[in-house]
């Protein structure tokens, strides 16, 4: 790790850690190899951090009245919303982050592209994962992107420049 590189939290599954609910990873070489030239990468899996195991039962965004909760898909009595929010706050306070690269469509890491379910189990829209949403709420200036937004070396360079620009203007 070189000194002076901005610290970027990355969904651990994107860095090859087998932490997904199904016990698999989602290794993305552009992030693990190209982005690491510019930034210090810090792997984080919010679901693992709040004590959910691997493999684990699926959780999902669920509209409950006026609020969005993160409930276990087949046992909606299990609600991990508060744990995810608390972990995000703790993580934000402990890490001097310049940005985050998070996995799409996850109830923890997704940004506006995660299925939102009704309590009857129907998809009724899209929302953001609770970890991602909380990080953004804590610091709206934080540069957060989804893995799908990094498709080329040029995308990586643009992300890096954006982070550098934002940190200069803080
Ligand atoms: S919670 Fe985030 S880091 Fe963990 S497996 Fe799901 S998408 Fe990957």
PDB file of C-alpha atoms and ligand atoms in Angstrom:
ATOM      1  CA  UNK A   1       0.000   0.000   0.000  1.00  0.00           C
ATOM      2  CA  UNK A   2       1.468   3.337  -1.025  1.00  0.00           C
ATOM      3  CA  UNK A   3       1.111   6.363   1.256  1.00  0.00           C
ATOM      4  CA  UNK A   4      -1.055   9.142  -0.064  1.00  0.00           C
ATOM      5  CA  UNK A   5      -3.469   7.009  -2.027  1.00  0.00           C
ATOM      6  CA  UNK A   6      -7.119   7.788  -1.215  1.00  0.00           C
ATOM      7  CA  UNK A   7      -8.932   5.154   0.797  1.00  0.00           C
ATOM      8  CA  UNK A   8     -11.805   3.509  -1.059  1.00  0.00           C
ATOM      9  CA  UNK A   9     -14.135   0.966   0.503  1.00  0.00           C
ATOM     10  CA  UNK A  10     -15.134  -1.788  -1.901  1.00  0.00           C
ATOM     11  CA  UNK A  11     -17.809  -4.440  -1.547  1.00  0.00           C
ATOM     12  CA  UNK A  12     -15.754  -7.435  -0.459  1.00  0.00           C
ATOM     13  CA  UNK A  13     -17.395  -9.766  -2.993  1.00  0.00           C
ATOM     14  CA  UNK A  14     -16.004  -7.581  -5.819  1.00  0.00           C
ATOM     15  CA  UNK A  15     -12.499  -8.198  -4.519  1.00  0.00           C
ATOM     16  CA  UNK A  16     -12.969 -11.948  -4.712  1.00  0.00           C
ATOM     17  CA  UNK A  17     -14.048 -12.689  -1.164  1.00  0.00           C
ATOM     18  CA  UNK A  18     -16.654 -15.455  -1.097  1.00  0.00           C
ATOM     19  CA  UNK A  19     -19.058 -13.570   1.161  1.00  0.00           C
ATOM     20  CA  UNK A  20     -22.248 -13.484  -0.884  1.00  0.00           C
ATOM     21  CA  UNK A  21     -25.414 -15.059   0.503  1.00  0.00           C
ATOM     22  CA  UNK A  22     -24.856 -18.028  -1.838  1.00  0.00           C
ATOM     23  CA  UNK A  23     -21.255 -18.504  -0.741  1.00  0.00           C
ATOM     24  CA  UNK A  24     -19.829 -17.123  -3.989  1.00  0.00           C
ATOM     25  CA  UNK A  25     -17.736 -14.076  -4.871  1.00  0.00           C
ATOM     26  CA  UNK A  26     -18.123 -11.549  -7.684  1.00  0.00           C
ATOM     27  CA  UNK A  27     -14.491 -10.870  -8.522  1.00  0.00           C
ATOM     28  CA  UNK A  28     -14.016  -7.854 -10.786  1.00  0.00           C
ATOM     29  CA  UNK A  29     -10.458  -7.493 -12.055  1.00  0.00           C
ATOM     30  CA  UNK A  30     -10.918  -3.880 -13.130  1.00  0.00           C
ATOM     31  CA  UNK A  31     -11.559  -2.946  -9.502  1.00  0.00           C
ATOM     32  CA  UNK A  32      -9.116  -5.313  -7.828  1.00  0.00           C
ATOM     33  CA  UNK A  33      -6.250  -4.656 -10.250  1.00  0.00           C
ATOM     34  CA  UNK A  34      -6.808  -1.310 -12.008  1.00  0.00           C
ATOM     35  CA  UNK A  35      -8.424   0.721  -9.209  1.00  0.00           C
ATOM     36  CA  UNK A  36      -5.794  -0.493  -6.744  1.00  0.00           C
ATOM     37  CA  UNK A  37      -3.168   1.383  -8.806  1.00  0.00           C
ATOM     38  CA  UNK A  38      -4.827   4.645  -7.772  1.00  0.00           C
ATOM     39  CA  UNK A  39      -6.367   3.895  -4.369  1.00  0.00           C
ATOM     40  CA  UNK A  40      -6.003   1.926  -1.176  1.00  0.00           C
ATOM     41  CA  UNK A  41      -8.826  -0.591  -1.312  1.00  0.00           C
ATOM     42  CA  UNK A  42     -10.618  -1.594   1.861  1.00  0.00           C
ATOM     43  CA  UNK A  43     -12.885  -4.618   1.540  1.00  0.00           C
ATOM     44  CA  UNK A  44     -16.166  -4.425   3.399  1.00  0.00           C
ATOM     45  CA  UNK A  45     -19.158  -6.752   3.504  1.00  0.00           C
ATOM     46  CA  UNK A  46     -21.861  -5.114   5.629  1.00  0.00           C
ATOM     47  CA  UNK A  47     -23.922  -8.300   5.871  1.00  0.00           C
ATOM     48  CA  UNK A  48     -20.978 -10.255   7.206  1.00  0.00           C
ATOM     49  CA  UNK A  49     -20.117  -7.434   9.589  1.00  0.00           C
ATOM     50  CA  UNK A  50     -23.539  -7.516  11.213  1.00  0.00           C
ATOM     51  CA  UNK A  51     -23.159 -11.210  11.896  1.00  0.00           C
ATOM     52  CA  UNK A  52     -24.963 -12.846   9.004  1.00  0.00           C
ATOM     53  CA  UNK A  53     -23.120 -15.984   7.957  1.00  0.00           C
ATOM     54  CA  UNK A  54     -22.053 -17.442   4.627  1.00  0.00           C
ATOM     55  CA  UNK A  55     -24.093 -18.894   3.090  1.00  0.00           C
ATOM     56  CA  UNK A  56     -27.085 -17.089   4.548  1.00  0.00           C
ATOM     57  CA  UNK A  57     -30.782 -16.618   3.987  1.00  0.00           C
ATOM     58  CA  UNK A  58     -31.540 -13.864   1.475  1.00  0.00           C
ATOM     59  CA  UNK A  59     -32.572 -10.479   2.776  1.00  0.00           C
ATOM     60  CA  UNK A  60     -34.531  -7.902   0.817  1.00  0.00           C
ATOM     61  CA  UNK A  61     -35.736  -4.309   0.872  1.00  0.00           C
ATOM     62  CA  UNK A  62     -39.342  -4.340   2.012  1.00  0.00           C
ATOM     63  CA  UNK A  63     -41.802  -1.468   2.115  1.00  0.00           C
ATOM     64  CA  UNK A  64     -43.419  -1.463   5.558  1.00  0.00           C
ATOM     65  CA  UNK A  65     -45.853   1.447   5.835  1.00  0.00           C
ATOM     66  CA  UNK A  66     -43.910   4.602   5.063  1.00  0.00           C
ATOM     67  CA  UNK A  67     -40.513   3.053   5.749  1.00  0.00           C
ATOM     68  CA  UNK A  68     -38.185   0.675   3.975  1.00  0.00           C
ATOM     69  CA  UNK A  69     -36.897  -2.190   6.088  1.00  0.00           C
ATOM     70  CA  UNK A  70     -34.411  -4.949   5.315  1.00  0.00           C
ATOM     71  CA  UNK A  71     -36.125  -8.223   6.139  1.00  0.00           C
ATOM     72  CA  UNK A  72     -35.221 -11.841   5.625  1.00  0.00           C
ATOM     73  CA  UNK A  73     -36.987 -13.036   2.480  1.00  0.00           C
ATOM     74  CA  UNK A  74     -38.565 -16.184   3.896  1.00  0.00           C
ATOM     75  CA  UNK A  75     -38.800 -15.068   7.501  1.00  0.00           C
ATOM     76  CA  UNK A  76     -39.831 -11.405   7.543  1.00  0.00           C
ATOM     77  CA  UNK A  77     -39.807 -11.374  11.335  1.00  0.00           C
ATOM     78  CA  UNK A  78     -36.042 -11.154  11.048  1.00  0.00           C
ATOM     79  CA  UNK A  79     -35.288  -7.465  10.492  1.00  0.00           C
ATOM     80  CA  UNK A  80     -31.659  -6.356  10.120  1.00  0.00           C
ATOM     81  CA  UNK A  81     -32.342  -2.709   9.229  1.00  0.00           C
ATOM     82  CA  UNK A  82     -31.059  -1.239  12.486  1.00  0.00           C
ATOM     83  CA  UNK A  83     -27.934  -3.386  12.435  1.00  0.00           C
ATOM     84  CA  UNK A  84     -27.043  -2.312   8.882  1.00  0.00           C
ATOM     85  CA  UNK A  85     -27.549   1.366   9.697  1.00  0.00           C
ATOM     86  CA  UNK A  86     -25.537   1.083  12.925  1.00  0.00           C
ATOM     87  CA  UNK A  87     -22.694  -0.677  11.114  1.00  0.00           C
ATOM     88  CA  UNK A  88     -22.638   1.974   8.369  1.00  0.00           C
ATOM     89  CA  UNK A  89     -22.389   4.750  10.976  1.00  0.00           C
ATOM     90  CA  UNK A  90     -19.597   2.978  12.831  1.00  0.00           C
ATOM     91  CA  UNK A  91     -17.726   2.237   9.597  1.00  0.00           C
ATOM     92  CA  UNK A  92     -18.046   5.836   8.435  1.00  0.00           C
ATOM     93  CA  UNK A  93     -16.707   7.180  11.720  1.00  0.00           C
ATOM     94  CA  UNK A  94     -13.758   4.794  11.761  1.00  0.00           C
ATOM     95  CA  UNK A  95     -12.563   5.073   8.152  1.00  0.00           C
ATOM     96  CA  UNK A  96     -11.332   8.262   6.431  1.00  0.00           C
ATOM     97  CA  UNK A  97     -12.962   7.312   3.155  1.00  0.00           C
ATOM     98  CA  UNK A  98     -12.595   9.197  -0.106  1.00  0.00           C
ATOM     99  CA  UNK A  99     -15.117   7.001  -1.865  1.00  0.00           C
ATOM    100  CA  UNK A 100     -16.869   3.680  -2.195  1.00  0.00           C
ATOM    101  CA  UNK A 101     -17.369   1.156  -4.970  1.00  0.00           C
ATOM    102  CA  UNK A 102     -20.349  -1.023  -4.193  1.00  0.00           C
ATOM    103  CA  UNK A 103     -22.045  -4.007  -5.747  1.00  0.00           C
ATOM    104  CA  UNK A 104     -25.232  -3.359  -7.690  1.00  0.00           C
ATOM    105  CA  UNK A 105     -28.686  -4.580  -6.711  1.00  0.00           C
ATOM    106  CA  UNK A 106     -27.806  -5.656  -3.182  1.00  0.00           C
ATOM    107  CA  UNK A 107     -30.129  -4.836  -0.233  1.00  0.00           C
ATOM    108  CA  UNK A 108     -26.998  -3.578   1.511  1.00  0.00           C
ATOM    109  CA  UNK A 109     -24.727  -2.224  -1.237  1.00  0.00           C
ATOM    110  CA  UNK A 110     -27.044  -1.306  -4.142  1.00  0.00           C
ATOM    111  CA  UNK A 111     -27.639   2.316  -5.134  1.00  0.00           C
ATOM    112  CA  UNK A 112     -31.088   2.921  -6.565  1.00  0.00           C
ATOM    113  CA  UNK A 113     -31.145  -0.395  -8.415  1.00  0.00           C
ATOM    114  CA  UNK A 114     -32.155  -2.856  -5.684  1.00  0.00           C
ATOM    115  CA  UNK A 115     -35.559  -4.504  -5.904  1.00  0.00           C
ATOM    116  CA  UNK A 116     -38.027  -3.172  -3.378  1.00  0.00           C
ATOM    117  CA  UNK A 117     -40.704  -5.653  -2.286  1.00  0.00           C
ATOM    118  CA  UNK A 118     -44.143  -5.261  -0.803  1.00  0.00           C
ATOM    119  CA  UNK A 119     -44.915  -7.216   2.359  1.00  0.00           C
ATOM    120  CA  UNK A 120     -46.788  -9.591   0.096  1.00  0.00           C
ATOM    121  CA  UNK A 121     -43.538 -10.395  -1.730  1.00  0.00           C
ATOM    122  CA  UNK A 122     -44.129  -8.493  -4.969  1.00  0.00           C
ATOM    123  CA  UNK A 123     -41.528  -6.219  -6.548  1.00  0.00           C
ATOM    124  CA  UNK A 124     -42.986  -2.710  -6.353  1.00  0.00           C
ATOM    125  CA  UNK A 125     -39.997  -0.575  -7.312  1.00  0.00           C
ATOM    126  CA  UNK A 126     -36.329   0.057  -6.821  1.00  0.00           C
ATOM    127  CA  UNK A 127     -34.435   1.382  -3.836  1.00  0.00           C
ATOM    128  CA  UNK A 128     -30.986   1.638  -2.313  1.00  0.00           C
ATOM    129  CA  UNK A 129     -29.312  -0.827  -0.007  1.00  0.00           C
ATOM    130  CA  UNK A 130     -29.234   0.333   3.589  1.00  0.00           C
ATOM    131  CA  UNK A 131     -25.464   0.443   3.936  1.00  0.00           C
ATOM    132  CA  UNK A 132     -25.084   2.514   0.757  1.00  0.00           C
ATOM    133  CA  UNK A 133     -28.005   4.802   1.585  1.00  0.00           C
ATOM    134  CA  UNK A 134     -26.727   5.446   5.103  1.00  0.00           C
ATOM    135  CA  UNK A 135     -23.212   6.257   3.914  1.00  0.00           C
ATOM    136  CA  UNK A 136     -24.622   8.771   1.453  1.00  0.00           C
ATOM    137  CA  UNK A 137     -26.879  10.278   4.097  1.00  0.00           C
ATOM    138  CA  UNK A 138     -23.924  10.694   6.446  1.00  0.00           C
ATOM    139  CA  UNK A 139     -21.903  12.453   3.781  1.00  0.00           C
ATOM    140  CA  UNK A 140     -23.676  13.463   0.557  1.00  0.00           C
ATOM    141  CA  UNK A 141     -20.312  14.590  -0.876  1.00  0.00           C
ATOM    142  CA  UNK A 142     -18.841  11.106  -0.656  1.00  0.00           C
ATOM    143  CA  UNK A 143     -18.107   9.684  -4.124  1.00  0.00           C
ATOM    144  CA  UNK A 144     -20.047   6.428  -4.269  1.00  0.00           C
ATOM    145  CA  UNK A 145     -20.452   4.402  -7.424  1.00  0.00           C
ATOM    146  CA  UNK A 146     -21.724   1.008  -8.372  1.00  0.00           C
ATOM    147  CA  UNK A 147     -19.495  -1.684  -9.836  1.00  0.00           C
ATOM    148  CA  UNK A 148     -21.490  -1.543 -13.084  1.00  0.00           C
ATOM    149  CA  UNK A 149     -20.309   2.057 -13.557  1.00  0.00           C
ATOM    150  CA  UNK A 150     -16.708   0.906 -13.896  1.00  0.00           C
ATOM    151  CA  UNK A 151     -16.537  -0.738 -17.296  1.00  0.00           C
ATOM    152  CA  UNK A 152     -13.151   0.441 -18.544  1.00  0.00           C
ATOM    153  CA  UNK A 153      -9.791   1.786 -17.416  1.00  0.00           C
ATOM    154  CA  UNK A 154     -11.056   5.222 -18.417  1.00  0.00           C
ATOM    155  CA  UNK A 155     -14.038   4.869 -16.051  1.00  0.00           C
ATOM    156  CA  UNK A 156     -11.613   4.034 -13.250  1.00  0.00           C
ATOM    157  CA  UNK A 157      -9.487   7.086 -14.029  1.00  0.00           C
ATOM    158  CA  UNK A 158     -12.584   9.334 -14.074  1.00  0.00           C
ATOM    159  CA  UNK A 159     -13.739   7.949 -10.721  1.00  0.00           C
ATOM    160  CA  UNK A 160     -10.304   8.669  -9.273  1.00  0.00           C
ATOM    161  CA  UNK A 161     -10.284  12.220 -10.640  1.00  0.00           C
ATOM    162  CA  UNK A 162     -13.748  12.847  -9.235  1.00  0.00           C
ATOM    163  CA  UNK A 163     -12.607  11.735  -5.778  1.00  0.00           C
ATOM    164  CA  UNK A 164      -9.511  13.893  -5.966  1.00  0.00           C
ATOM    165  CA  UNK A 165     -11.579  16.890  -7.056  1.00  0.00           C
ATOM    166  CA  UNK A 166     -14.125  16.366  -4.256  1.00  0.00           C
ATOM    167  CA  UNK A 167     -11.456  16.035  -1.569  1.00  0.00           C
ATOM    168  CA  UNK A 168      -9.783  19.239  -2.792  1.00  0.00           C
ATOM    169  CA  UNK A 169     -13.063  21.083  -2.427  1.00  0.00           C
ATOM    170  CA  UNK A 170     -13.940  19.887   1.072  1.00  0.00           C
TER     171      UNK A 170
HETATM  172  S1  LIG B   1     -23.431  -7.288   1.361  1.00  0.00           S
HETATM  173 FE1  LIG B   1     -22.324  -6.157  -0.242  1.00  0.00          FE
HETATM  174  S2  LIG B   1     -20.199  -6.893   0.008  1.00  0.00           S
HETATM  175 FE2  LIG B   1     -21.491  -8.361   1.082  1.00  0.00          FE
HETATM  176  S3  LIG B   1     -21.897  -9.945  -0.435  1.00  0.00           S
HETATM  177 FE3  LIG B   1     -23.602  -8.489  -0.539  1.00  0.00          FE
HETATM  178  S4  LIG B   1     -23.026  -7.058  -2.171  1.00  0.00           S
HETATM  179 FE4  LIG B   1     -21.161  -8.173  -1.575  1.00  0.00          FE
END
